[in-house]
Coordinates of C-alpha atoms in Angstrom, one line a residue:
M849 CA -9.6 -10.1 -14.9
Q850 CA -7.1 -8.0 -16.8
E851 CA -9.9 -5.3 -17.1
L852 CA -10.5 -5.3 -13.4
V853 CA -6.7 -4.7 -12.8
Q854 CA -6.6 -1.9 -15.4
K855 CA -9.8 -0.2 -13.7
I856 CA -7.9 -0.3 -10.3
N857 CA -4.8 1.0 -11.8
E858 CA -6.5 3.8 -13.4
R859 CA -8.2 4.8 -10.2
L860 CA -4.9 4.7 -8.5
K861 CA -3.4 6.9 -10.8
E862 CA -5.8 9.7 -10.3
S863 CA -4.9 9.8 -6.6
G864 CA -1.1 9.5 -7.1
W865 CA -0.8 6.1 -5.7
Y866 CA 0.0 4.2 -8.9
N867 CA 3.6 5.3 -9.3
P868 CA 4.8 4.5 -5.8
L869 CA 2.9 1.0 -5.9
R870 CA 3.7 0.3 -9.5
I871 CA 6.1 -2.4 -9.0
F872 CA 3.7 -4.4 -6.9
L873 CA 0.6 -3.6 -9.0
E874 CA 2.5 -4.9 -12.1
S875 CA 3.8 -7.9 -10.3
S876 CA 2.6 -11.5 -10.2
D877 CA 1.9 -11.1 -6.4
F878 CA -0.9 -8.6 -7.2
L879 CA -2.3 -10.7 -10.0
N880 CA -2.4 -13.6 -7.6
I881 CA -4.4 -11.6 -4.9
I882 CA -7.1 -10.8 -7.6
K883 CA -7.1 -14.6 -8.8
E884 CA -7.5 -15.9 -5.5
L885 CA -10.3 -13.5 -4.6
K886 CA -12.0 -14.4 -7.6
R887 CA -11.5 -18.0 -7.1
K888 CA -13.1 -17.7 -3.6
V889 CA -16.1 -16.2 -5.2
E890 CA -16.4 -18.7 -8.0
E891 CA -15.4 -21.9 -6.5
D892 CA -16.1 -21.4 -2.7
N893 CA -19.2 -19.4 -3.5
Q894 CA -17.8 -16.8 -0.8
R895 CA -19.2 -13.4 -0.8
F896 CA -17.0 -10.6 0.7
C897 CA -16.8 -6.8 1.0
P898 CA -16.0 -4.2 -0.2
S899 CA -15.9 -5.2 -3.8
L900 CA -12.6 -5.5 -5.4
S901 CA -13.4 -2.1 -7.3
N902 CA -13.7 -0.4 -3.8
A903 CA -10.9 -2.3 -1.9
F904 CA -8.6 0.5 -2.7
K905 CA -10.9 3.4 -1.9
F906 CA -8.8 4.3 1.3
L907 CA -6.1 5.2 -1.1
E908 CA -8.2 7.3 -3.3
D909 CA -9.5 9.3 -0.6
V910 CA -6.1 10.5 0.6
P911 CA -4.0 11.2 -2.3
F912 CA -0.3 10.2 -2.1
G913 CA 1.1 13.7 -1.8
K914 CA -1.4 14.6 0.9
V915 CA -0.6 11.9 3.5
K916 CA 0.5 13.2 6.9
A917 CA -0.1 10.1 9.1
I918 CA -0.8 6.4 8.5
L919 CA -2.8 4.2 10.6
F920 CA -3.3 0.6 10.3
T921 CA -6.7 -0.9 11.4
D922 CA -7.8 -4.3 12.0
F923 CA -11.5 -3.1 12.1
V924 CA -13.7 -5.4 10.0
N925 CA -16.9 -4.4 8.4
N926 CA -18.8 -7.2 6.8
Q927 CA -22.0 -5.4 6.0
V928 CA -21.9 -5.6 2.2
E929 CA -24.5 -3.1 1.6
H930 CA -22.8 -0.6 3.7
N931 CA -19.1 -1.3 3.0
T932 CA -17.8 1.0 0.2
G933 CA -14.1 0.7 1.2
I934 CA -14.2 3.9 3.4
P935 CA -12.6 3.3 6.9
F936 CA -15.2 3.5 9.9
Y937 CA -14.6 5.0 13.2
T938 CA -13.7 2.7 16.2
P939 CA -12.8 4.0 19.7
K940 CA -9.6 2.0 19.4
M941 CA -8.3 4.3 16.7
V942 CA -8.8 7.4 18.8
G943 CA -6.7 5.8 21.6
I944 CA -3.9 5.0 19.0
F945 CA -3.6 8.7 18.2
H946 CA -3.8 10.0 21.8
E947 CA -1.0 7.6 22.8
S948 CA 1.2 8.5 20.0
G949 CA 0.9 12.2 21.2
T950 CA -0.4 13.1 17.6
V951 CA -3.3 15.7 17.7
Y952 CA -5.8 16.0 14.9
S953 CA -8.9 17.9 15.0
K954 CA -11.9 16.4 16.8
V955 CA -13.1 13.3 15.3
T956 CA -16.0 14.2 13.4
T957 CA -18.0 11.2 11.8
H958 CA -21.2 10.9 9.7
E959 CA -23.5 7.9 9.6
K960 CA -23.0 5.5 6.8
G961 CA -25.2 2.5 7.4
G962 CA -24.8 2.4 11.1
A963 CA -21.2 3.1 11.3
H964 CA -19.3 6.4 11.5
V965 CA -17.1 7.3 8.7
I966 CA -13.8 9.1 9.9
K967 CA -14.2 11.8 7.3
S968 CA -12.4 14.5 9.3
W969 CA -9.2 12.5 9.6
I970 CA -9.3 11.6 6.1
D971 CA -9.6 15.1 4.9
Q972 CA -6.6 16.0 7.1
G973 CA -4.4 13.5 5.4
V974 CA -4.7 10.4 7.7
L975 CA -4.4 7.4 5.7
I976 CA -6.2 4.6 7.4
I977 CA -5.1 1.2 6.1
P978 CA -7.2 -1.8 6.8
I979 CA -4.8 -4.8 7.3
A980 CA -7.2 -6.8 5.1
L981 CA -8.7 -4.8 2.2
T982 CA -11.5 -7.3 1.9
T983 CA -13.5 -9.4 4.6
R984 CA -15.8 -12.3 4.1
I985 CA -19.5 -11.8 5.0
D986 CA -19.1 -14.0 8.0
G987 CA -16.6 -11.3 9.3
K988 CA -13.5 -13.2 8.8
P989 CA -10.8 -10.9 7.0
H990 CA -8.8 -12.0 4.1
L991 CA -5.5 -11.4 6.0
K992 CA -3.3 -14.1 4.2
V993 CA -4.6 -13.0 0.8
W994 CA -3.6 -9.2 1.3
E995 CA -0.4 -9.8 3.3
P996 CA 1.8 -9.3 0.4
F997 CA 0.1 -6.0 -0.4
I998 CA 0.3 -4.7 3.1
M999 CA 3.8 -5.6 3.5
R1000 CA 4.7 -3.5 0.4
L1001 CA 2.9 -0.6 1.7

């Protein structure tokens, strides 16, 4: 488990997110999240996506110093073979930006396993944060598991 945490931390260092999140990433709260997800796999035989190694992909794609806007989303993608941790387009997201008066270039998406990745927004510095970084295969997000992390963000 320590090896997984170290791998996650290394990837977050590359994108500049490790230092702002360091206190949490080195806390027992973060270790408890990892332990709980591992328990769900081992004891409850639960499969979830994305994998823990991809759960922080949304942070890697928008480096800390490049963030211009933040959007929390409750969209759930439970397609294991297509879930790489990159946020997917939903009309609800577009509505939120229109209501806020924030204008980003036209949403361009590319097909990724039947869903549309919001690549253009990511490239412009829109950090799209899923409120649950992992989701069970049956579509139920791990909301309670990730709550301490989301609150820290």
